[in-house]
CSV table of C-alpha atoms and ligand atoms in Angstrom, one decimal:
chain,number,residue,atom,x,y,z
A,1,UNK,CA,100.1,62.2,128.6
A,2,UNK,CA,99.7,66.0,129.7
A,3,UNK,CA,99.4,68.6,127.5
A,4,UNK,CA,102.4,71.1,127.7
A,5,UNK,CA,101.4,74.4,128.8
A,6,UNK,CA,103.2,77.1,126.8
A,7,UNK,CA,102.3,81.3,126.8
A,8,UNK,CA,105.2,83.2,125.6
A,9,UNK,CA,106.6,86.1,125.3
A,10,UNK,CA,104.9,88.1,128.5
A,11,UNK,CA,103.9,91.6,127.8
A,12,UNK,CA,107.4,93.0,128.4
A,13,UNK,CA,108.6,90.7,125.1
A,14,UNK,CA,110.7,88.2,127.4
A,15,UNK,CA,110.8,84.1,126.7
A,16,UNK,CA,112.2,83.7,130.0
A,17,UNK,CA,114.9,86.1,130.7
A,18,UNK,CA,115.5,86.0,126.6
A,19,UNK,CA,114.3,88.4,124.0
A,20,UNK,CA,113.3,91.8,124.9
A,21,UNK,CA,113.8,95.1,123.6
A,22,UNK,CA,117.5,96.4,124.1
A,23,UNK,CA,117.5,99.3,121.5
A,24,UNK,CA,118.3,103.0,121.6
A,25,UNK,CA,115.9,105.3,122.8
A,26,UNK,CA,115.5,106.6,119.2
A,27,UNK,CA,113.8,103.5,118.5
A,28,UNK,CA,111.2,102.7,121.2
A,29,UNK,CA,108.7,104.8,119.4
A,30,UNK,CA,108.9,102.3,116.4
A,31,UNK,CA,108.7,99.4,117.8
A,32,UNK,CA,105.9,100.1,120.3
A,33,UNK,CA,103.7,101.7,117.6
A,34,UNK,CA,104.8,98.6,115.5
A,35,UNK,CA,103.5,95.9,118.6
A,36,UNK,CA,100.4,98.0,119.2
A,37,UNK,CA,99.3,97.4,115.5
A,38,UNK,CA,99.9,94.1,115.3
A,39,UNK,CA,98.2,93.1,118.1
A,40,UNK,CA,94.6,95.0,116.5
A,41,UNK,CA,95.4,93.8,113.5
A,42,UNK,CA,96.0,90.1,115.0
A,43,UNK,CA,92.4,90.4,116.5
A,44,UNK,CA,91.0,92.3,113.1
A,45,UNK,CA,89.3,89.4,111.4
A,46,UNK,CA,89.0,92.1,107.8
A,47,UNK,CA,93.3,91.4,108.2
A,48,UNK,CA,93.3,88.2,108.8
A,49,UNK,CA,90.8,87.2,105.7
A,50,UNK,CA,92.6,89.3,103.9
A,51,UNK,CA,96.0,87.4,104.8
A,52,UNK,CA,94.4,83.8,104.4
A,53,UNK,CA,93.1,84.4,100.8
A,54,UNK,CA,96.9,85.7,99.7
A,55,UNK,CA,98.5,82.3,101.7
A,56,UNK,CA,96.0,80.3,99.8
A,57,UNK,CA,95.9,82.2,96.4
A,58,UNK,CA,99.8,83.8,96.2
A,59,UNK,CA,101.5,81.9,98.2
A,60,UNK,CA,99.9,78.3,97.2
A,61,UNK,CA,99.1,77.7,100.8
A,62,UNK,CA,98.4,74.8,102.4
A,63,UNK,CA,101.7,73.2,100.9
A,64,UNK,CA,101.6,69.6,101.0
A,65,UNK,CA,102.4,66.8,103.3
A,66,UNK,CA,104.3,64.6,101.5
A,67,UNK,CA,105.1,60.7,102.4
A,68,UNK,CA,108.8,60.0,100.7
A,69,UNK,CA,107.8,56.2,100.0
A,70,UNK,CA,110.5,55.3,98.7
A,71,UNK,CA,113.4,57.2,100.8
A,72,UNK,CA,111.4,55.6,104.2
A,73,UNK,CA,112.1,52.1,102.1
A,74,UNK,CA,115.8,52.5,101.4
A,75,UNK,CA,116.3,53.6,104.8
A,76,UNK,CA,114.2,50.8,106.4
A,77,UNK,CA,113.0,52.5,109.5
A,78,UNK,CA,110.7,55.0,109.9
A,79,UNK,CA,108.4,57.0,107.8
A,80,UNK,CA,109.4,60.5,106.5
A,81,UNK,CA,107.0,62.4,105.8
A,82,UNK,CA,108.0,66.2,104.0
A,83,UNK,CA,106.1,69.3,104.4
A,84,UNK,CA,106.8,71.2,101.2
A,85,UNK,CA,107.8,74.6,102.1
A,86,UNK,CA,109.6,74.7,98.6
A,87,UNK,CA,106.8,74.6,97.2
A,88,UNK,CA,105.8,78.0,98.3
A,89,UNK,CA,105.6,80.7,95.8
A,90,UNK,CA,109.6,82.1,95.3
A,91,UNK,CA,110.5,79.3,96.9
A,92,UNK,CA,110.6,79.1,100.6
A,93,UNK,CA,108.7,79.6,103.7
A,94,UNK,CA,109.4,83.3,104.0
A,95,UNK,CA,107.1,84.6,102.1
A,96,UNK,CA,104.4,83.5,104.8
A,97,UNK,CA,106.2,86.6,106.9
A,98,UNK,CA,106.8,88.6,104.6
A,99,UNK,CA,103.4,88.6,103.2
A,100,UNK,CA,101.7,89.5,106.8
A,101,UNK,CA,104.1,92.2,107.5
A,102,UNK,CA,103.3,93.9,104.5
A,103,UNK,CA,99.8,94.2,105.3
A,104,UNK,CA,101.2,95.7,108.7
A,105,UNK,CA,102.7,98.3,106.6
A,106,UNK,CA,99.7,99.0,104.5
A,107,UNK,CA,97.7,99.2,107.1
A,108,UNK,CA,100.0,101.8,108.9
A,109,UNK,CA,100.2,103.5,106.1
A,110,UNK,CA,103.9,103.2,105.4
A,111,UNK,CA,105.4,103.9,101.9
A,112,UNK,CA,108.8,102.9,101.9
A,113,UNK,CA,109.6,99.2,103.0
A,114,UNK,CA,113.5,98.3,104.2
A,115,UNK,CA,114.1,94.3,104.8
A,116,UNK,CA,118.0,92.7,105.7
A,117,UNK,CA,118.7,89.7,104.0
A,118,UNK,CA,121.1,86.7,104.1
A,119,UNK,CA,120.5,83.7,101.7
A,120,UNK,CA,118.7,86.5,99.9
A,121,UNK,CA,115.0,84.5,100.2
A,122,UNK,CA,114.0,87.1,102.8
A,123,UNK,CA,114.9,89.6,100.4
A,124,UNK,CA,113.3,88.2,97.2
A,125,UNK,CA,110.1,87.5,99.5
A,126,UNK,CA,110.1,91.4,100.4
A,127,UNK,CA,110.6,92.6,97.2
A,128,UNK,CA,108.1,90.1,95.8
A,129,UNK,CA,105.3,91.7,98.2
A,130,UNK,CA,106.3,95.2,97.8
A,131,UNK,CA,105.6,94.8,94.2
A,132,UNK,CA,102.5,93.5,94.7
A,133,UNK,CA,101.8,96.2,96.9
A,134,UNK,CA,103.2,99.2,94.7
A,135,UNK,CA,105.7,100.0,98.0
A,136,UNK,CA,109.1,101.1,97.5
A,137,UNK,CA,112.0,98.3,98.8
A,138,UNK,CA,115.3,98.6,99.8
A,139,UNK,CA,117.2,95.5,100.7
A,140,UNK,CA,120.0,95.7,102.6
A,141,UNK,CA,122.5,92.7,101.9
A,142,UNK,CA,125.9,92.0,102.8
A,143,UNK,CA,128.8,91.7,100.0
A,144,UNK,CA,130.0,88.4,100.5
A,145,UNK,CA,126.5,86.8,100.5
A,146,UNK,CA,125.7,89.2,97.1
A,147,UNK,CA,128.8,87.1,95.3
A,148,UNK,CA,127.3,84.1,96.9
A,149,UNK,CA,123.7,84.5,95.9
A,150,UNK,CA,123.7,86.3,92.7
A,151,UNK,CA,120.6,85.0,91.0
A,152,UNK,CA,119.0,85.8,94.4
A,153,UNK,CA,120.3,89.4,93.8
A,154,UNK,CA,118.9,89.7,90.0
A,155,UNK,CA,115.7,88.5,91.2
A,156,UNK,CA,115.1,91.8,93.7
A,157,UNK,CA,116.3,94.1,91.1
A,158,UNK,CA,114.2,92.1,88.7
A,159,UNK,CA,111.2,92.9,91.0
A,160,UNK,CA,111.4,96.5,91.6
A,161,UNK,CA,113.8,96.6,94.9
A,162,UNK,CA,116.9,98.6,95.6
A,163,UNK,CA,120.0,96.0,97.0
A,164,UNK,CA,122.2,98.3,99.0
A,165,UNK,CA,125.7,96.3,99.3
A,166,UNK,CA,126.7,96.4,103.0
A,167,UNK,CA,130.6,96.3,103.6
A,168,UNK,CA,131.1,96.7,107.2
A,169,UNK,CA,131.8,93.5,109.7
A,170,UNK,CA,132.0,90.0,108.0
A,171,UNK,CA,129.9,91.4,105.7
A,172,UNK,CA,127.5,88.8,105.5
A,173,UNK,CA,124.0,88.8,107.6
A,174,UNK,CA,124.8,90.2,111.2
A,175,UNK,CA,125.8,93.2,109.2
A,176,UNK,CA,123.1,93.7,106.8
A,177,UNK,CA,120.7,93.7,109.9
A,178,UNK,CA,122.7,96.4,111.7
A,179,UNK,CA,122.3,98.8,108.6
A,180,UNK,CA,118.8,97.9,108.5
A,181,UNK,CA,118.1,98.1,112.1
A,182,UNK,CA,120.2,101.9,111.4
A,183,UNK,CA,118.3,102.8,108.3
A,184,UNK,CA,114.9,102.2,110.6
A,185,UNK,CA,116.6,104.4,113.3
A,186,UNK,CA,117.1,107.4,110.7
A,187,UNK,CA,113.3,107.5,108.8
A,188,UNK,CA,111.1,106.0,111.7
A,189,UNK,CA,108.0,107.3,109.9
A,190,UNK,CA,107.5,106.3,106.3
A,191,UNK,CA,109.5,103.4,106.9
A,192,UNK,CA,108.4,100.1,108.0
A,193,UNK,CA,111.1,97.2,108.4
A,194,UNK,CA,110.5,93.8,107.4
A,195,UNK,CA,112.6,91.2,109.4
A,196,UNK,CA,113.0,88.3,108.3
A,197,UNK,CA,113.3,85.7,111.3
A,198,UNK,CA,112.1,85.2,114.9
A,199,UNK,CA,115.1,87.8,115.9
A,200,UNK,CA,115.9,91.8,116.5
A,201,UNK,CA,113.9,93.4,119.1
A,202,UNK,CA,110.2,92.3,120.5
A,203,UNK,CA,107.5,92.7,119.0
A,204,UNK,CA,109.2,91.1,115.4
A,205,UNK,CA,110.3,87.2,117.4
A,206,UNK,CA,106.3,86.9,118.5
A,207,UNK,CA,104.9,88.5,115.4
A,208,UNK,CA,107.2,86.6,112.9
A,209,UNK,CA,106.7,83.7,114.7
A,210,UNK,CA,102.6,84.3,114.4
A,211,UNK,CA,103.2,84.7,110.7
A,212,UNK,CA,105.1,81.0,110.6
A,213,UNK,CA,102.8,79.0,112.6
A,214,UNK,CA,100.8,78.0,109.8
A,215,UNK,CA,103.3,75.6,108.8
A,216,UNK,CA,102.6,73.3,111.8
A,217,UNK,CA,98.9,74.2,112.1
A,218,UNK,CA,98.4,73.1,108.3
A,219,UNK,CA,101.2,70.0,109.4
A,220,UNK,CA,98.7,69.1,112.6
A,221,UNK,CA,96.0,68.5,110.8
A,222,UNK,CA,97.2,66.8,107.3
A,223,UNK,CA,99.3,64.8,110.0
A,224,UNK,CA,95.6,63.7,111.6
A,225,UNK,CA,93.8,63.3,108.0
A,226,UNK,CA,96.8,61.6,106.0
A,227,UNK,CA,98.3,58.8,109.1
A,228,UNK,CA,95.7,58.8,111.4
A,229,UNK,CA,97.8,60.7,114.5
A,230,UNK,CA,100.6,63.2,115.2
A,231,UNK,CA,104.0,62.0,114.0
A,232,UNK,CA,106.7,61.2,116.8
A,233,UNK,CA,109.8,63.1,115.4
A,234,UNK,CA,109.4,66.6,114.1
A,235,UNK,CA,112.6,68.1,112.6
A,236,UNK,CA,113.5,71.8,111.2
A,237,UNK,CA,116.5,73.8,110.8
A,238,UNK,CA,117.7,76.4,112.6
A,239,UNK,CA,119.3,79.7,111.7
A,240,UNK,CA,117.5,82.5,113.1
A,241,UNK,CA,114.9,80.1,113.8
A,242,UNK,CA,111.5,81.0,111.8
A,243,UNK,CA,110.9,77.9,110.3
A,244,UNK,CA,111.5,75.8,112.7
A,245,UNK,CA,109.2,77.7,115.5
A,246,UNK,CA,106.6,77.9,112.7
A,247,UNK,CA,106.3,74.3,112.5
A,248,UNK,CA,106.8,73.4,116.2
A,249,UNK,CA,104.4,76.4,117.5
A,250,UNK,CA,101.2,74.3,117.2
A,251,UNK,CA,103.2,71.2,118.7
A,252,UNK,CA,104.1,72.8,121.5
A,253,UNK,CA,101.2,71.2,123.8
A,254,UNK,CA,101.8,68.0,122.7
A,255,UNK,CA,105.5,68.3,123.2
A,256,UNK,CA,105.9,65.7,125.5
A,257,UNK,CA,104.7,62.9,123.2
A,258,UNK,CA,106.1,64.6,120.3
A,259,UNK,CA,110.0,64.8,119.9
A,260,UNK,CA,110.8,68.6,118.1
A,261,UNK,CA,114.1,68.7,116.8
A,262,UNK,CA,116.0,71.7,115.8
A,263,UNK,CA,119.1,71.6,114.0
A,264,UNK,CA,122.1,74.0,113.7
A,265,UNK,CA,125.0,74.4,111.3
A,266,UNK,CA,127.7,72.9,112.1
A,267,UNK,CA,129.7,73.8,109.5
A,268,UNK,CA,133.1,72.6,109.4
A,269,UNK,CA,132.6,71.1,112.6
A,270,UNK,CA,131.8,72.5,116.0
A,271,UNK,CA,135.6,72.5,116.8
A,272,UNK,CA,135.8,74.6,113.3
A,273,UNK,CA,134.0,77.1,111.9
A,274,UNK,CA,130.1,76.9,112.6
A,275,UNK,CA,127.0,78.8,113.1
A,276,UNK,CA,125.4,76.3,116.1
A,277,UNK,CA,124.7,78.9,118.8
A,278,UNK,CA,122.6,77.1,120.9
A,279,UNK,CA,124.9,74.2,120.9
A,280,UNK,CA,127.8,76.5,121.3
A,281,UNK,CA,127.2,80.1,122.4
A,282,UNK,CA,126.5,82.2,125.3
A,283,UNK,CA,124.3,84.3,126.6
A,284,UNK,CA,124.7,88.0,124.8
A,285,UNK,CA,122.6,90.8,123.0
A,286,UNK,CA,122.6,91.7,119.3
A,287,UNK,CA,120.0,93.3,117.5
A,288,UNK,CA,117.6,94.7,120.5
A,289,UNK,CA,117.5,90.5,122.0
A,290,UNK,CA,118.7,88.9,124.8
A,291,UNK,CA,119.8,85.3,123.1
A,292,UNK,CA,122.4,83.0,123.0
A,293,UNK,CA,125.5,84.3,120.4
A,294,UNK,CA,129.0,83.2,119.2
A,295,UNK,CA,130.9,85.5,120.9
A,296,UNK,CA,135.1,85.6,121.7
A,297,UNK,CA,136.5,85.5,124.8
A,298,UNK,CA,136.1,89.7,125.2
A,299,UNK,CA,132.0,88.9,124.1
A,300,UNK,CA,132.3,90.5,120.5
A,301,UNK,CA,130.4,88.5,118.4
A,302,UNK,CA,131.9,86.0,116.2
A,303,UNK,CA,131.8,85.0,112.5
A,304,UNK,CA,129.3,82.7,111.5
A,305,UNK,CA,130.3,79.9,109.2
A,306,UNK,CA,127.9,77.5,107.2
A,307,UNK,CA,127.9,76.2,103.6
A,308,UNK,CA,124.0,77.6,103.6
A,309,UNK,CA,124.1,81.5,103.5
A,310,UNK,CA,120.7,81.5,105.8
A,311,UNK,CA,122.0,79.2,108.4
A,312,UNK,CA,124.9,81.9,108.7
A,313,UNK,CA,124.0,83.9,111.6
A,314,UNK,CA,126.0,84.0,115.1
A,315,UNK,CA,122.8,84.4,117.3
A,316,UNK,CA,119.1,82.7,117.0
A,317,UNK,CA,115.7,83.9,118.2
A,318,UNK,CA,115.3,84.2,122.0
A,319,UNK,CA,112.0,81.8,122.0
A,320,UNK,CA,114.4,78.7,120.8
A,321,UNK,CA,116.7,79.8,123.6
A,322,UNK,CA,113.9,79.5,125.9
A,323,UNK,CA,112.5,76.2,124.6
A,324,UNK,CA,116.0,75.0,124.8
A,325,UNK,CA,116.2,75.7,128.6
A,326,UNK,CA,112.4,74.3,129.1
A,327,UNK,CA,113.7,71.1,127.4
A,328,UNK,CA,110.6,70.9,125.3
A,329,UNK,CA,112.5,70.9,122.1
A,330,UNK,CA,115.9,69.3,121.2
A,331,UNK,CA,119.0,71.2,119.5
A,332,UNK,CA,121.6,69.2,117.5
A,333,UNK,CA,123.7,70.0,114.6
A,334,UNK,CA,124.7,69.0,111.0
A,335,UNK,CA,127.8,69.6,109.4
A,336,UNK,CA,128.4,71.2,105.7
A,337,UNK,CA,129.1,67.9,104.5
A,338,UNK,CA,126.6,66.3,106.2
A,339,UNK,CA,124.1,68.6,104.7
A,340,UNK,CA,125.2,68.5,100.8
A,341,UNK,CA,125.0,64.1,101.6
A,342,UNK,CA,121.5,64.2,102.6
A,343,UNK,CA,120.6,66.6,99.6
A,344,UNK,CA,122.5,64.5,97.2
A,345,UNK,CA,120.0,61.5,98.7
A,346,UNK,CA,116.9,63.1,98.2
A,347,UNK,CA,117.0,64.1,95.1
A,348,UNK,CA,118.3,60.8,94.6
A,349,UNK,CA,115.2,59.0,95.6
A,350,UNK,CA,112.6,61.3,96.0
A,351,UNK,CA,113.3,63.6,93.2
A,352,UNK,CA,113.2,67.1,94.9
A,353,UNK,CA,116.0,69.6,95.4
A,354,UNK,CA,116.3,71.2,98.6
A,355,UNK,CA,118.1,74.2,99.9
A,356,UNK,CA,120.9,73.9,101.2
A,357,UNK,CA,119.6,74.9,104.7
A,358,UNK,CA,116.5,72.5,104.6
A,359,UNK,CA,119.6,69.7,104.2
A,360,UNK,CA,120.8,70.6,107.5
A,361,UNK,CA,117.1,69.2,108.9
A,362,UNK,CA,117.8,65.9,106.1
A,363,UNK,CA,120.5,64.9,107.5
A,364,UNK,CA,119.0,64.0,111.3
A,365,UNK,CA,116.0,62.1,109.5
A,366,UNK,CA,118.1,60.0,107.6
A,367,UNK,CA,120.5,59.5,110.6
A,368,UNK,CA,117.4,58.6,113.1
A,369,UNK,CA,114.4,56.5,110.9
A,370,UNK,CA,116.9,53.9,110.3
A,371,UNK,CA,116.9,53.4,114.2
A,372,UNK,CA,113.1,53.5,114.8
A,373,UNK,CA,110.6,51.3,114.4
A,374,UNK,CA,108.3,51.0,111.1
A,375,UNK,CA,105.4,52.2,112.0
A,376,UNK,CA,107.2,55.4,113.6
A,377,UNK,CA,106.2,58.7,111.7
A,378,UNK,CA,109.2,61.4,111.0
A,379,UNK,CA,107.7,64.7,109.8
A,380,UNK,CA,110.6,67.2,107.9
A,381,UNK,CA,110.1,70.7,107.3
A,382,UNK,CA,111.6,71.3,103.9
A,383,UNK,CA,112.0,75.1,104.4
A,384,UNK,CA,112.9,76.1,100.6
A,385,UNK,CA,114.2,74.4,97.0
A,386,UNK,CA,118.1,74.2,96.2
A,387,UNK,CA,118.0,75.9,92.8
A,388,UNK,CA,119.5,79.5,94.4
A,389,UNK,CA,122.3,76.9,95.9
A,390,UNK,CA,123.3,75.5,92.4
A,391,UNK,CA,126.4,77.0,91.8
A,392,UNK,CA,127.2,75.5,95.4
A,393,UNK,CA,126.3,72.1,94.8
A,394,UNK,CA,127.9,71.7,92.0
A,395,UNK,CA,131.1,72.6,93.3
A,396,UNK,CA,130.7,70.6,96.2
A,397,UNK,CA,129.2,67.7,94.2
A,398,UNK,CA,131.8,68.4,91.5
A,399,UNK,CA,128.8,68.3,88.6
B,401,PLP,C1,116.3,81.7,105.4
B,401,PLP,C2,116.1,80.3,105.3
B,401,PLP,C3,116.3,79.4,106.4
B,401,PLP,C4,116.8,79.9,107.8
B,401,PLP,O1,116.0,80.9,108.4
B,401,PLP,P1,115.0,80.5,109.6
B,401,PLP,O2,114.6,81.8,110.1
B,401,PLP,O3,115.9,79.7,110.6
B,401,PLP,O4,114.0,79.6,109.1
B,401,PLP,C5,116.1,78.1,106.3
B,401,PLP,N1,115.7,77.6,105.1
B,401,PLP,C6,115.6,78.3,104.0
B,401,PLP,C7,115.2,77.7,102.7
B,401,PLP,C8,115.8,79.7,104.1
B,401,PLP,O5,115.6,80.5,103.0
């Protein structure tokens, strides 16, 4: 079978006629002196030693591949295999990003460090590395996700960071990134802005991307050393999209062979209230990209829904939107209580708690293995643990 050619973004920051850089003048200065670092810093191999030793000794990198024996068994069908994201120190896979951007603002010589956050995992990685670096952290979070997330919300304060409610909008994600994205505009030079998925303006989908491809690098070649070959279904979920391109980046070539899997929230069905915009959306800009959005009838962007705070965002990074179009990797969705099933089932069997997102990616593996063959191979990306979704499961679950 052929290998799949992939290169992208071009120079200009476009996956196809996504991504990009649609931002104010004010902020072309930023982000080109932001892509110009990364890319010495990329080839720097003092940065990248430097970045390896944290993964492996602060982070807990490589994270395991895990077989789920008995789960495979009940099912009957194929294996599923886990990669243990949750298993990452504070819990999920974005401290991987969060961890290489902070050496970008190190290395530029930034003081003050300004992150949005959602689920609040972006935000407790960010305020976890500016503490390690001694760097002042402001977290910009919207006020419905801070009565959602509250131990999430202790945590930053716990570790140093400022969490700067955010009331405008839905007051949820898309919003906290607008005041972000603002706060960048209005100190562009002591501030460096840590984003938290493969969104916003080019250079952050490539670079945050970079920072996530370890995930499938590290799966490639467990998946060689533990079964022998490369597994035939590969499935992640998908809000803005970071760990799901982490783990299909190194799959890409053999895409053809491979089947990559994304999956949305559906929410409370894709006739309801969701957050599946590639299933869903159309084509539209928001936050300096050129992606596919939830958007009304008049193109304002729509509320988000999903019982996962970091599955709730109304666009996704141009690079899935691309790879959608390319067909080399497959978009379907999961509903709330499709989700809170299939985490209810693994802890069940395997005895592991995932987030509430990571369910979303569950679900499809326990829908599909029962239809394949034995000796097929399912490889999950369990993107973080379920203790910061607690109070959420045990409503739902009624515990
Ligand atoms: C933030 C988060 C996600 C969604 O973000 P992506 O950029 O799509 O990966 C998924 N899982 C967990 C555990 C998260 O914290």
């Amino acid at each position: 079978m052929t290998k799949v050619v992939y290169n992208a973004p071009d120079a200009s920051g476009h996956f196809g006629t996504f991504g990009g850089k649609f931002i104010p003048e004010t902020l072309i200065k930023n982000a080109s002196d932001l892509e110009k670092e990364y890319l010495k810093a990329k080839e720097d191999p003092e940065f990248q030693t430097t970045l390896a030793g944290l993964l492996r000794d602060y982070v807990g990198r490589p994270t395991p591949l895990y077989h789920a024996r008995g789960l495979s068994e009940k099912l009957g069908g194929a294996s599923i295999w886990l990669k243990r994201e949750d298993l990452c120190h504070t819990g999920a896979h974005k401290i991987n990003n969060a961890l290489g951007q902070v050496l970008l603002a190190k290395r530029m010589g930034k003081k003050r460090v300004i992150a949005e956050t959602g689920a609040g995992q972006h935000g407790v990685a960010t305020a976890t590395v500016c503490a390690l670096f001694d760097l002042e952290c402001i977290v910009y979070m919207g006020e419905e996700d801070i009565r959602r997330q509250a131990p999430n919300v202790a945590r930053m304060k716990l570790l140093g960071a400022t969490v700067r409610p955010v009331t405008s909008g839905t007051r949820t994600l898309k919003d906290a990134t607008s005041e972000a994205i603002r706060d960048w505009m209005n100190n562009p030079e002591e501030t460096f802005y840590i984003v938290g998925s493969v969104i916003g303006m080019h250079p952050y989908p490539m670079m945050v991307r970079d920072f996530q491809a370890i995930i499938g690098r590290e799966t490639r070649r467990q998946s060689i050393e533990q079964m022998g070959r490369l597994p035939d279904v590969v499935v992640a979920c998908v809000g803005g999209g970071s760990n799901a391109i982490g783990m299909f980046f190194d799959l890409l070539p053999d895409a053809r062979t491979i089947e990559l899997i994304g999956v949305e929230a559906a929410g409370e069905g894709l006739q309801g209230r969701h957050a599946a915009s590639l299933t869903k959306g159309d084509i539209g800009v928001l936050h300096g990209a050129m992606m596919k959005l939830l958007q009304d009838e008049f193109g304002q962007v729509q509320e988000a829904h999903s019982i996962s705070a970091g599955l709730d965002y109304p666009g996704v990074g141009p690079e899935h939107c691309y790879l959608q179009r390319l067909g080399l990797v497959t978009y379907t969705s999961a509903t709330d209580r499709e989700a809170i099933e299939a985490l209810d089932t693994l802890a069940k069997t395997e005895g592991i708690i995932c987030a509430l997102e990571s369910a979303h990616a569950m679900h499809y593996a326990l829908m599909r293995a029962p239809m394949m063959p034995k000796e097929s191979i399912i490889v999950v990306n369990l993107s973080g643990r379920g203790d910061k979704d607690m109070a959420t499961i045990m409503q739902e679950l009624k515990l």
